[in-house]
PDB file of C-alpha atoms in Angstrom:
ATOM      1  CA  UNK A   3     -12.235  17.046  -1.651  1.00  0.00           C
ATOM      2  CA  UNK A   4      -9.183  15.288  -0.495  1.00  0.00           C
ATOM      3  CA  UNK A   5      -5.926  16.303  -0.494  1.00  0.00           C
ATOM      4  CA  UNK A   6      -3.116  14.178  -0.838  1.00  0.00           C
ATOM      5  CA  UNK A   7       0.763  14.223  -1.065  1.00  0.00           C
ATOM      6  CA  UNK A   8       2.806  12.332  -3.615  1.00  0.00           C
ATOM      7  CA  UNK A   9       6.500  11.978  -1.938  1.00  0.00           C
ATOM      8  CA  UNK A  10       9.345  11.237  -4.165  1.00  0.00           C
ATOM      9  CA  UNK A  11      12.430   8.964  -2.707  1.00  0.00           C
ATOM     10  CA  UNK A  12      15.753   8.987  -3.194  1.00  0.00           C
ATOM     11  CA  UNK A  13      16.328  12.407  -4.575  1.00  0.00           C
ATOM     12  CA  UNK A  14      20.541  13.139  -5.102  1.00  0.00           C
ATOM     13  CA  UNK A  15      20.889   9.731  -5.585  1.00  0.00           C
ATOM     14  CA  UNK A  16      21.617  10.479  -9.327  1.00  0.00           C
ATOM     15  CA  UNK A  17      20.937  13.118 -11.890  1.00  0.00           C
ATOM     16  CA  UNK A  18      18.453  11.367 -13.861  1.00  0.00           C
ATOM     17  CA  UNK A  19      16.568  10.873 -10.246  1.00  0.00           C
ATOM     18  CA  UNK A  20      16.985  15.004  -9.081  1.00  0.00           C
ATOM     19  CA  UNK A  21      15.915  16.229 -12.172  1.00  0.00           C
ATOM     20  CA  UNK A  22      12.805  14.039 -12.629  1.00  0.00           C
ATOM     21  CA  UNK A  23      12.147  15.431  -8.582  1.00  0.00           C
ATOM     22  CA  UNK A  24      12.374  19.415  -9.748  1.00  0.00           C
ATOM     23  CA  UNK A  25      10.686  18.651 -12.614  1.00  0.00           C
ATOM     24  CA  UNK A  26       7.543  17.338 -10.928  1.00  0.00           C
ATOM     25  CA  UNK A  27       7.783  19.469  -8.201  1.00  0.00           C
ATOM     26  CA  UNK A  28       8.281  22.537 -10.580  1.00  0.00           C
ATOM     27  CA  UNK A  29       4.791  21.703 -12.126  1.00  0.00           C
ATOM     28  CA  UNK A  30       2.885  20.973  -8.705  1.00  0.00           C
ATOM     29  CA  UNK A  31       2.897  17.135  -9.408  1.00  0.00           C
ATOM     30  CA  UNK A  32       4.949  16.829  -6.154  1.00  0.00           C
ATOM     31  CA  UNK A  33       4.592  17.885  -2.926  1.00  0.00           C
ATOM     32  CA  UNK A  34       7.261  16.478  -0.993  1.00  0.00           C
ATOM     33  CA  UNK A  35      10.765  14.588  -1.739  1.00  0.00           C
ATOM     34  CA  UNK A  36      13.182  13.084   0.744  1.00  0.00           C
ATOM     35  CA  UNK A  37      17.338  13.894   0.095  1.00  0.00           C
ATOM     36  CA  UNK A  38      20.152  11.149   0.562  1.00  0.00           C
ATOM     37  CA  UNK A  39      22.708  13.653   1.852  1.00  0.00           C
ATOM     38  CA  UNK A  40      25.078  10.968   1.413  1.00  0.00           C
ATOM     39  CA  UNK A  41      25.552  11.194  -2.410  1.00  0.00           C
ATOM     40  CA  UNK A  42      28.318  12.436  -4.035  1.00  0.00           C
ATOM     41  CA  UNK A  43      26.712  15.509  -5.703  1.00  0.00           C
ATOM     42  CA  UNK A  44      24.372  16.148  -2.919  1.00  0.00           C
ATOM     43  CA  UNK A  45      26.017  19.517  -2.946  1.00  0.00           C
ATOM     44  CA  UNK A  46      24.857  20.379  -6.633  1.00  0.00           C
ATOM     45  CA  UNK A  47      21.465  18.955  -6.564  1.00  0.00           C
ATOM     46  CA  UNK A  48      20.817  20.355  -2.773  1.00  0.00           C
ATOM     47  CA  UNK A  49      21.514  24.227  -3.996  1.00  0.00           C
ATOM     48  CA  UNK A  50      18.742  23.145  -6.637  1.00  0.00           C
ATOM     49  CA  UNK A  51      16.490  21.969  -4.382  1.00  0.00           C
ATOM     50  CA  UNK A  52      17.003  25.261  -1.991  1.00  0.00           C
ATOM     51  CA  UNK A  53      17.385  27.817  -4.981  1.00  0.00           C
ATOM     52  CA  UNK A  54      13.777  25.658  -6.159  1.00  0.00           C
ATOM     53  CA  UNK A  55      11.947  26.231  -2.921  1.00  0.00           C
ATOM     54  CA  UNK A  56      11.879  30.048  -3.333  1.00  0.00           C
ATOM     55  CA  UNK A  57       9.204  29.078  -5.877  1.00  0.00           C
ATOM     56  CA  UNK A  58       7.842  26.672  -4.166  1.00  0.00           C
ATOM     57  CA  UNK A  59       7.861  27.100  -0.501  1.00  0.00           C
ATOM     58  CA  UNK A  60       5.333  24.334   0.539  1.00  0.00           C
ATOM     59  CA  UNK A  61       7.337  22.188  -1.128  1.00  0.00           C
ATOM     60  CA  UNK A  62       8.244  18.992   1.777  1.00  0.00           C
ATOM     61  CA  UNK A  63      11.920  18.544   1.848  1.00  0.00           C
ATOM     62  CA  UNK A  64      13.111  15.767   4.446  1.00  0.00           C
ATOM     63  CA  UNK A  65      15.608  13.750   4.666  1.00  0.00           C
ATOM     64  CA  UNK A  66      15.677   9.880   3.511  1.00  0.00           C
ATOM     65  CA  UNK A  67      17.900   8.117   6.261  1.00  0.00           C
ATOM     66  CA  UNK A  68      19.670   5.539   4.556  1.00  0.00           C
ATOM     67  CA  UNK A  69      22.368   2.493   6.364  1.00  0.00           C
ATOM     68  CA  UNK A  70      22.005  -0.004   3.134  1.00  0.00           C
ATOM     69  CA  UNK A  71      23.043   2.089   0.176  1.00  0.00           C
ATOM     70  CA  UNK A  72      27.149   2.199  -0.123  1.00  0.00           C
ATOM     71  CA  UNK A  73      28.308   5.317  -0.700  1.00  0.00           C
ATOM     72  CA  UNK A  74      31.857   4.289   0.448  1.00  0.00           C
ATOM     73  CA  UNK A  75      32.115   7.295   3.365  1.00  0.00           C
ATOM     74  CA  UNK A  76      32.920   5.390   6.422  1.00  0.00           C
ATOM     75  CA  UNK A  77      29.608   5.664   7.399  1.00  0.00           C
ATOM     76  CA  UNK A  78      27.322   2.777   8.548  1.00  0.00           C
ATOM     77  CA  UNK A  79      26.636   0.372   5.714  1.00  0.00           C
ATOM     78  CA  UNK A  80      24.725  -2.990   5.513  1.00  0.00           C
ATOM     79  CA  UNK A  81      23.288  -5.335   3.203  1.00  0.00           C
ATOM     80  CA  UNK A  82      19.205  -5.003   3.892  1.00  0.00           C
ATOM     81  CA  UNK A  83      19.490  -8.391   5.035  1.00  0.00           C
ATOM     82  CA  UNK A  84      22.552  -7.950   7.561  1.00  0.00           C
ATOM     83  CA  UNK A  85      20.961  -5.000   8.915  1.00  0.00           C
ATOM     84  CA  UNK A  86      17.855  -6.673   9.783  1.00  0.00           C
ATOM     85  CA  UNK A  87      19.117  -9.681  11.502  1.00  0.00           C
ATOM     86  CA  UNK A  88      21.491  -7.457  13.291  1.00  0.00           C
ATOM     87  CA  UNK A  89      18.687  -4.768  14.359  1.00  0.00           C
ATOM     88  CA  UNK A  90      16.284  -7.735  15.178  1.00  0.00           C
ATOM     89  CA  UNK A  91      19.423  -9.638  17.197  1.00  0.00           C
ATOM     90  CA  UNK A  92      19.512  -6.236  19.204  1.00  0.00           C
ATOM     91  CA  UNK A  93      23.231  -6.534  17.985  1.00  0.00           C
ATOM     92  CA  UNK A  94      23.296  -3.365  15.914  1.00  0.00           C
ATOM     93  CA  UNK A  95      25.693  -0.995  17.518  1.00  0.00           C
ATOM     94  CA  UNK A  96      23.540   2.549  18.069  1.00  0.00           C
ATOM     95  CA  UNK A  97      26.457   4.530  18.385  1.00  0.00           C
ATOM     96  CA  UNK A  98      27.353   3.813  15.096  1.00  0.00           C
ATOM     97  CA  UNK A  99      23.547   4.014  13.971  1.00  0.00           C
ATOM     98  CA  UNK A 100      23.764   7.619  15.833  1.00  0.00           C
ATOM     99  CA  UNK A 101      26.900   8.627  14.199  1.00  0.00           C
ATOM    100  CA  UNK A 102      25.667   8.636  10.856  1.00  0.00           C
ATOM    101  CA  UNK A 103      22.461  10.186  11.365  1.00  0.00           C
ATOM    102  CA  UNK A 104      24.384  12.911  12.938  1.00  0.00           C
ATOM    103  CA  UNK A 105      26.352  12.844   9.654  1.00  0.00           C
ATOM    104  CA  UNK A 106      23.606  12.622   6.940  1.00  0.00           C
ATOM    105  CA  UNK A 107      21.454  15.323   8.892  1.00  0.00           C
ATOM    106  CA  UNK A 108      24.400  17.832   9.159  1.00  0.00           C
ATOM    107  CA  UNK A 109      24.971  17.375   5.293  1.00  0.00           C
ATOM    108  CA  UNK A 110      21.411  18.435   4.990  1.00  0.00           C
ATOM    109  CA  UNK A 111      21.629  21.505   7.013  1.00  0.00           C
ATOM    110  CA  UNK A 112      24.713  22.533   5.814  1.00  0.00           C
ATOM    111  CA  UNK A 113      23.036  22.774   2.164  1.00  0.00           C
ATOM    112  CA  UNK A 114      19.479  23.462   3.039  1.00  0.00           C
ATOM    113  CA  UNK A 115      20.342  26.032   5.540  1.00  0.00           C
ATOM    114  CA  UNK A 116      17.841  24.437   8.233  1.00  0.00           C
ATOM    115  CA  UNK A 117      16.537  21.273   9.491  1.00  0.00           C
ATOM    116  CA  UNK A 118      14.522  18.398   7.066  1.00  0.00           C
ATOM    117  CA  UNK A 119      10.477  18.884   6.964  1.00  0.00           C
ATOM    118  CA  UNK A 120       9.902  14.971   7.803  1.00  0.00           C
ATOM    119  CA  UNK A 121      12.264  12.261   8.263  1.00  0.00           C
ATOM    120  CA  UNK A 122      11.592   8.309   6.357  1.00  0.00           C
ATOM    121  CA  UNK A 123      14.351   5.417   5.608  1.00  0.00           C
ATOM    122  CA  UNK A 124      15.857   4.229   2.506  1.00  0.00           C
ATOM    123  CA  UNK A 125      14.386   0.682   2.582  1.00  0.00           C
ATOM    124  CA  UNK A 126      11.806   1.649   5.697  1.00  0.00           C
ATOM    125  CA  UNK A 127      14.760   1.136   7.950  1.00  0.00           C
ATOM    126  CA  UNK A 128      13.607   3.811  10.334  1.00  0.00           C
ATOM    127  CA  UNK A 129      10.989   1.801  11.577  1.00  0.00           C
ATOM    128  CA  UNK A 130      13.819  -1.270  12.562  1.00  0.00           C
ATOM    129  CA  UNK A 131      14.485  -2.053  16.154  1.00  0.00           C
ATOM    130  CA  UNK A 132      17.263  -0.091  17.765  1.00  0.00           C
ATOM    131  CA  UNK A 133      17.317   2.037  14.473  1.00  0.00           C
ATOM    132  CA  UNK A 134      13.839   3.592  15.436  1.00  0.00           C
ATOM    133  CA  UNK A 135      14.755   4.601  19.397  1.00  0.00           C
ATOM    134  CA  UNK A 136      17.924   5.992  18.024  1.00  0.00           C
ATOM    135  CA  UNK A 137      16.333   8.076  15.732  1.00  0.00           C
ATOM    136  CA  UNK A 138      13.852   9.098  17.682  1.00  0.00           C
ATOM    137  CA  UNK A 139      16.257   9.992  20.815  1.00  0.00           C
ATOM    138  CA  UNK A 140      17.833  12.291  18.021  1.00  0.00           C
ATOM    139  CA  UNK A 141      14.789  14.314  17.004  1.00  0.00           C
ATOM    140  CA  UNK A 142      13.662  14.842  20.713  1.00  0.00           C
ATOM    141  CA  UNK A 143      17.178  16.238  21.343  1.00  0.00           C
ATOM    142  CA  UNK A 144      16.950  18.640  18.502  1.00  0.00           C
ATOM    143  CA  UNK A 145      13.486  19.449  19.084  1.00  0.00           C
ATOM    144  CA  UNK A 146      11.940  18.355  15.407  1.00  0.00           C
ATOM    145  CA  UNK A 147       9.061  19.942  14.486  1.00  0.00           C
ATOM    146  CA  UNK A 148       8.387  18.116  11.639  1.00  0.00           C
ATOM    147  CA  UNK A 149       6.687  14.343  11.002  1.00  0.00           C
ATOM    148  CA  UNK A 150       8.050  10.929  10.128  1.00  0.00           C
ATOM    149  CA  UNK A 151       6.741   8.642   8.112  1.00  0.00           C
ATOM    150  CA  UNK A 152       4.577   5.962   9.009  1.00  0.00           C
ATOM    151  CA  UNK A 153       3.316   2.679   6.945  1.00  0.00           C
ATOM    152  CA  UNK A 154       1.460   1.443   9.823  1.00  0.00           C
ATOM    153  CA  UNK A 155      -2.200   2.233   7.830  1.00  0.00           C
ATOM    154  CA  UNK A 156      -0.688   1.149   4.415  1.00  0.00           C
ATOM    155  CA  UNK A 157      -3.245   0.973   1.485  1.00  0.00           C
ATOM    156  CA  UNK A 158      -2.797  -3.022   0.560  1.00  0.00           C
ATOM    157  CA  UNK A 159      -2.639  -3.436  -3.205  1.00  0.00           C
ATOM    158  CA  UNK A 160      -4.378  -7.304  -3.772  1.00  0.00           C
ATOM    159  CA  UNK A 161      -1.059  -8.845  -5.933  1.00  0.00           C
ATOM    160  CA  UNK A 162       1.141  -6.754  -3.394  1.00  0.00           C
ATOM    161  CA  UNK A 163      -0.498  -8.180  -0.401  1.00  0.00           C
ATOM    162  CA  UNK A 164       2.391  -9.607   1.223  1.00  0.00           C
ATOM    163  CA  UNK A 165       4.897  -6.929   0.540  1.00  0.00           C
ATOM    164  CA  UNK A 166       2.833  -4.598   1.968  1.00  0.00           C
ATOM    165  CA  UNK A 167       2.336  -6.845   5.217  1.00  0.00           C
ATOM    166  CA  UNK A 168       6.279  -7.667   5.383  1.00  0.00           C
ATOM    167  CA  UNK A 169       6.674  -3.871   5.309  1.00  0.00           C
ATOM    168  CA  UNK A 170       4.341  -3.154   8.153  1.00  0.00           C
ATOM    169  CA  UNK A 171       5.922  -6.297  10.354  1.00  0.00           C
ATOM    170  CA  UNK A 172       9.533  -4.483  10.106  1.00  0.00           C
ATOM    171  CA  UNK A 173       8.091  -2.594  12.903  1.00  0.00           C
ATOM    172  CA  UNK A 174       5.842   0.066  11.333  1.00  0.00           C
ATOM    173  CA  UNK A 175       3.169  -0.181  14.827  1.00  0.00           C
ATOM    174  CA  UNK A 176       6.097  -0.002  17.161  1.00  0.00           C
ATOM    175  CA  UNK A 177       7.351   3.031  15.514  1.00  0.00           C
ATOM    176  CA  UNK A 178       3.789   4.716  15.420  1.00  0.00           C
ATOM    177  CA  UNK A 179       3.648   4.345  19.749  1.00  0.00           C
ATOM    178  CA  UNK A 180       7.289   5.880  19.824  1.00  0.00           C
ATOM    179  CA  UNK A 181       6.290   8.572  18.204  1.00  0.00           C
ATOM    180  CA  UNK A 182       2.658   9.132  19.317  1.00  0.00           C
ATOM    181  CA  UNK A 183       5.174   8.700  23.120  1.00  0.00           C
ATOM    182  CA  UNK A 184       6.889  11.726  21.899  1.00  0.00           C
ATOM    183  CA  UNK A 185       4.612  13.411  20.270  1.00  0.00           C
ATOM    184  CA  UNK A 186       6.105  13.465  16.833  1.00  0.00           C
ATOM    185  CA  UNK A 187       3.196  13.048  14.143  1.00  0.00           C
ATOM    186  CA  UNK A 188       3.340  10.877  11.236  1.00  0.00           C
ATOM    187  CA  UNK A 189       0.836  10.731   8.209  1.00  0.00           C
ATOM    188  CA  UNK A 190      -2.469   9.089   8.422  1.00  0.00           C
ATOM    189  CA  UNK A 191      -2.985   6.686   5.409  1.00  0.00           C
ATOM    190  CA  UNK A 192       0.438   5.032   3.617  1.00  0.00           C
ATOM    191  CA  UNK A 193       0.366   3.774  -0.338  1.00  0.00           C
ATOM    192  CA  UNK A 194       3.353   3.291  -2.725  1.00  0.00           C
ATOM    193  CA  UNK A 195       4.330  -0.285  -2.393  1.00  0.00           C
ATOM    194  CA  UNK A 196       4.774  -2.396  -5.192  1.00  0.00           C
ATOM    195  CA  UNK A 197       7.569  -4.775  -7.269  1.00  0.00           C
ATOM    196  CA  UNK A 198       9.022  -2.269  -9.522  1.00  0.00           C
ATOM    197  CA  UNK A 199       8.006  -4.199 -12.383  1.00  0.00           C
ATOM    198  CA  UNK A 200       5.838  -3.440 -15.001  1.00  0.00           C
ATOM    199  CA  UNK A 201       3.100  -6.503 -14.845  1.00  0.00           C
ATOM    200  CA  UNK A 202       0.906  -3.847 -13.510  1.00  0.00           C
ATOM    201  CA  UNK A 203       0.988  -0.670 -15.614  1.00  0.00           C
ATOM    202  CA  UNK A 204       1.652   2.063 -12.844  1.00  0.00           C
ATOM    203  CA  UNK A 205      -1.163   4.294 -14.044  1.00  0.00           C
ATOM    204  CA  UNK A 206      -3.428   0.907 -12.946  1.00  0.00           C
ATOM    205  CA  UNK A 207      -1.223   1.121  -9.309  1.00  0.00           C
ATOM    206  CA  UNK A 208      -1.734   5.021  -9.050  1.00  0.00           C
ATOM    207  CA  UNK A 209      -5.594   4.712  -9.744  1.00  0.00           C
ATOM    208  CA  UNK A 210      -5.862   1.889  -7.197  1.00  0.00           C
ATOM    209  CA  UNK A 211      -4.407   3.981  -4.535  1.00  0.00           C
ATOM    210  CA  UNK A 212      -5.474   7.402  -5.583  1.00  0.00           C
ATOM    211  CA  UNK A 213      -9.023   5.747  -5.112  1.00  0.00           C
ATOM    212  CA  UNK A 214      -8.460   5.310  -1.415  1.00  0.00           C
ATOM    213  CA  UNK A 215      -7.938   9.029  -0.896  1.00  0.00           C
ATOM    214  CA  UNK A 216     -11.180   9.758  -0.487  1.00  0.00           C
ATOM    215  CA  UNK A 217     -11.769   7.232   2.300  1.00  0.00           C
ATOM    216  CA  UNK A 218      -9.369   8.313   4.645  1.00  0.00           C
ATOM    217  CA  UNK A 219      -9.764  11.280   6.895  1.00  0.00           C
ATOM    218  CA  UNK A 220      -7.175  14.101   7.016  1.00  0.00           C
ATOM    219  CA  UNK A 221      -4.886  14.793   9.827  1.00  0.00           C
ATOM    220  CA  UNK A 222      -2.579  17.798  10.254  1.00  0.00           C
ATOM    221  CA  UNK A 223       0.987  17.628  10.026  1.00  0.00           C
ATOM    222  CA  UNK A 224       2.732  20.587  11.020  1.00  0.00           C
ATOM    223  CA  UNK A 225       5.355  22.078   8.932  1.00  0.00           C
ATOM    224  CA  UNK A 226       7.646  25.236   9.651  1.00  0.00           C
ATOM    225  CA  UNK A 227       5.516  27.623   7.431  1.00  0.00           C
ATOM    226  CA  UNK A 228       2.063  26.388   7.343  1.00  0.00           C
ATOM    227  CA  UNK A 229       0.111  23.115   8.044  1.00  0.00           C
ATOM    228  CA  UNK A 230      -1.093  20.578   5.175  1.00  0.00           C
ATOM    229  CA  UNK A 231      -3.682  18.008   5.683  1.00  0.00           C
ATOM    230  CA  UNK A 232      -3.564  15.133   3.344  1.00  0.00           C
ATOM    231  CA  UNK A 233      -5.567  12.291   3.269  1.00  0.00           C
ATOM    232  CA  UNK A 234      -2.730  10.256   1.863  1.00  0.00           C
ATOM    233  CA  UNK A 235       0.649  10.028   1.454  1.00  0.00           C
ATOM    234  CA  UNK A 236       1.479   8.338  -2.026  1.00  0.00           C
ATOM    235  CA  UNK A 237       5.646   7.344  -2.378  1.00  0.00           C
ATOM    236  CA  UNK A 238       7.428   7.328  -5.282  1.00  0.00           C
ATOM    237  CA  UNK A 239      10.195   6.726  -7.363  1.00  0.00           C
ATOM    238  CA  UNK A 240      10.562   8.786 -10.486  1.00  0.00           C
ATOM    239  CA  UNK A 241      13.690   9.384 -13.004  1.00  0.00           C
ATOM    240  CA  UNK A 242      13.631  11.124 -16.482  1.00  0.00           C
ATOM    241  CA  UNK A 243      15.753   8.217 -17.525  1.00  0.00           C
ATOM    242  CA  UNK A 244      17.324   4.701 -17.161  1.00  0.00           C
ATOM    243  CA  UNK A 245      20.920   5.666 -17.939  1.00  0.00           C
ATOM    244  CA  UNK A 246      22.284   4.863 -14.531  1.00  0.00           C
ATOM    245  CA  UNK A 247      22.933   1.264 -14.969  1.00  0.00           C
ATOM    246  CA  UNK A 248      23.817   0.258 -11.264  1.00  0.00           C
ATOM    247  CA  UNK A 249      19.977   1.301 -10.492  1.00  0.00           C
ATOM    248  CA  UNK A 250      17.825  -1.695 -10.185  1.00  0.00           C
ATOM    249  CA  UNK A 251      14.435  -0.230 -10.468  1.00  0.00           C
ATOM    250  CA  UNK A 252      15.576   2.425 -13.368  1.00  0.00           C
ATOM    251  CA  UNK A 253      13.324   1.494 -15.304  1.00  0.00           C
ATOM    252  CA  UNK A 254      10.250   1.444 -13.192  1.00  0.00           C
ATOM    253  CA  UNK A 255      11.641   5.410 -12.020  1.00  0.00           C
ATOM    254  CA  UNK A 256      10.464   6.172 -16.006  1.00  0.00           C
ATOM    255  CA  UNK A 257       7.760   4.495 -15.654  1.00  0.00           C
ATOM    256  CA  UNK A 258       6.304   6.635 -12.491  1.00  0.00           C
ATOM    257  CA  UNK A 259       7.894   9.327 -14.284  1.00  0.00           C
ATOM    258  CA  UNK A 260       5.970   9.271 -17.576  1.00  0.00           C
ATOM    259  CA  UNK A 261       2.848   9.133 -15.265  1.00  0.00           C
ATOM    260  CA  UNK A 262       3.221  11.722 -13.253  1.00  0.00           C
ATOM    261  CA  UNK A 263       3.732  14.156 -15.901  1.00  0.00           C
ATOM    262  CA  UNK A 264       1.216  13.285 -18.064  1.00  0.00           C
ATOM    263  CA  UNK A 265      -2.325  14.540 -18.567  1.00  0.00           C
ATOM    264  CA  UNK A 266      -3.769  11.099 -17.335  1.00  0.00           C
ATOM    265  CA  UNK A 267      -2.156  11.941 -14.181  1.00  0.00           C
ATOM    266  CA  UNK A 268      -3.996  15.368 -13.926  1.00  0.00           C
ATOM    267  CA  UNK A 269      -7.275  13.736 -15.036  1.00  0.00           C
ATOM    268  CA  UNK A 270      -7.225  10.691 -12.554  1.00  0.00           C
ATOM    269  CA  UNK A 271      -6.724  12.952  -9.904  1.00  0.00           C
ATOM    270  CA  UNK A 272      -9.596  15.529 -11.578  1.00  0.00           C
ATOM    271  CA  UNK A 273     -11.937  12.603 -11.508  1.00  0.00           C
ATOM    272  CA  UNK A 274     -11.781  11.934  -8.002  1.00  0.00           C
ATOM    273  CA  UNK A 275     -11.779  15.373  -6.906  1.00  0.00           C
ATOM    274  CA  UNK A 276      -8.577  14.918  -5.408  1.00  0.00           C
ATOM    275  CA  UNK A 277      -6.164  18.180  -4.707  1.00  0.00           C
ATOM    276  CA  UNK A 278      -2.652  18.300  -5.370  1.00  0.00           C
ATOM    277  CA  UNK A 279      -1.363  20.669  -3.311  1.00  0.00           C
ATOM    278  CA  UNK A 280      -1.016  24.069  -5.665  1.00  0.00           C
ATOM    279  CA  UNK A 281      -3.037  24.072  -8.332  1.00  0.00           C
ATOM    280  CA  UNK A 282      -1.798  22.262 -11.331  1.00  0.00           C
ATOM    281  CA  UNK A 283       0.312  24.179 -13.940  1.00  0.00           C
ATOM    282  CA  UNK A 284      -0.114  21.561 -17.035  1.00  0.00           C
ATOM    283  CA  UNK A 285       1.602  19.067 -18.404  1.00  0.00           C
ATOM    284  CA  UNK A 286       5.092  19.056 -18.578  1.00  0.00           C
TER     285      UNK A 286
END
């Protein structure tokens, strides 16, 4: 039977975003969610998250690294595409880069009470050049026990092909030998990517990768209370609603939201005798 992990993005980025998270995870349709510690009300929907996790203690929390999203803080911020050419130019400046990983991760401490499960990027930027030794220099120094996230064996949706292949080239392989050099683990198997638009209906997209899990062998990832061993790790993007208008992909957050707490959801994963974490507590 394999066991997988759906990993929701993004969460504190709004409230439509958070509560879609707790709502999933509250009904074991979750298993892991990554924090933007820069948001405004971080502070609100962090207590829920840590209040939540008395409940659900296997819950993954980690933190989602983000350098492209404005928050106006006097943090680092760049466009995707400025940040690329900069990181690929070797021009990015890694104190800077430092500095506000220092800042987002002492956010999350300072509402979680302790240090993030896994690490990923907003945008994959974690795997960038100079982004991906500074981060990494950080988690040796604070002696991380927990995993990052890797898309260096991503499942390849056909239509999606090139995305998917873009994603890996950002530097997905040289991030896997950094941390295989430090001996920081990272999941196995990678799935998640599409367009955010509904040509594909996102149940098709789920069942596509959900039918991979079974081909792809476990690995252990250590985790501060126990050790999970999924076969995959599924992202995601879910939101009860579209009300934030500055979101881009709202819409497509209902969408994986509406499918991940439906019956179908339960079934798919039934049918290919596929474990979600705890065992399922019904539709929402």
């Amino acid at each position: 039977m394999a066991n997988i992990v759906f990993c929701a993005d993004d969460y504190a980025l709004n409230t439509p975003i958070s509560q879609a998270i707790v709502n999933l995870i509250t009904h074991d349709r979750l298993q892991a969610t990554s924090c933007m510690t820069q948001a405004p009300d971080w502070s609100i929907h962090g207590t829920t998250l840590r209040e939540l996790q008395l409940s659900k203690p296997q819950a993954q929390i980690g933190l989602h690294f983000n350098l492209t999203h404005d928050f106006s803080d006097g943090m680092l911020f760049l466009p995707l595409g400025q940040l690329m050419q900069k990181a690929w130019l070797r021009t990015l400046s890694r104190s800077q880069v430092e500095q506000t990983l220092i800042y987002q991760w002492q956010r999350f401490i300072d509402i979680m009470g302790r240090a993030p499960d896994f690490v990923d990027g907003h945008q994959h930027v974690h795997q960038f050049p100079v982004i991906r030794d500074v981060l990494m220099n950080f988690l040796v120094a604070q002696n991380f026990t927990g995993w990052i996230r890797s898309l260096s064996d991503a499942v390849i949706t056909p239509r999606f092909w090139f995305k998917s292949k873009m994603l890996q080239f950002l530097g997905a392989q040289a991030l896997t030998r950094l941390s295989e050099t430090v001996s920081i683990p990272q999941n196995q198997k990678f799935a998640g990517i599409y367009d955010f638009s509904e040509t594909t209906p996102y149940s098709t997209l789920a069942q596509f990768w959900l039918d991979h899990a079974n081909s792809t062998k476990p690995i252990q990832i250590p985790t501060r209370k126990s050790r999970i061993d999924p076969s995959l790790l599924i992202m995601c993007h879910p939101a009860v609603d579209a009300s934030d208008l500055s979101d881009s992909i709202a819409a497509a957050r209902v969408r994986e939201y509406q499918y991940l707490s439906s019956d179908q959801f339960l079934k798919d994963c039934i049918d290919r005798h596929i474990t979600l974490a705890a065992t399922p507590s019904g539709a929402l």
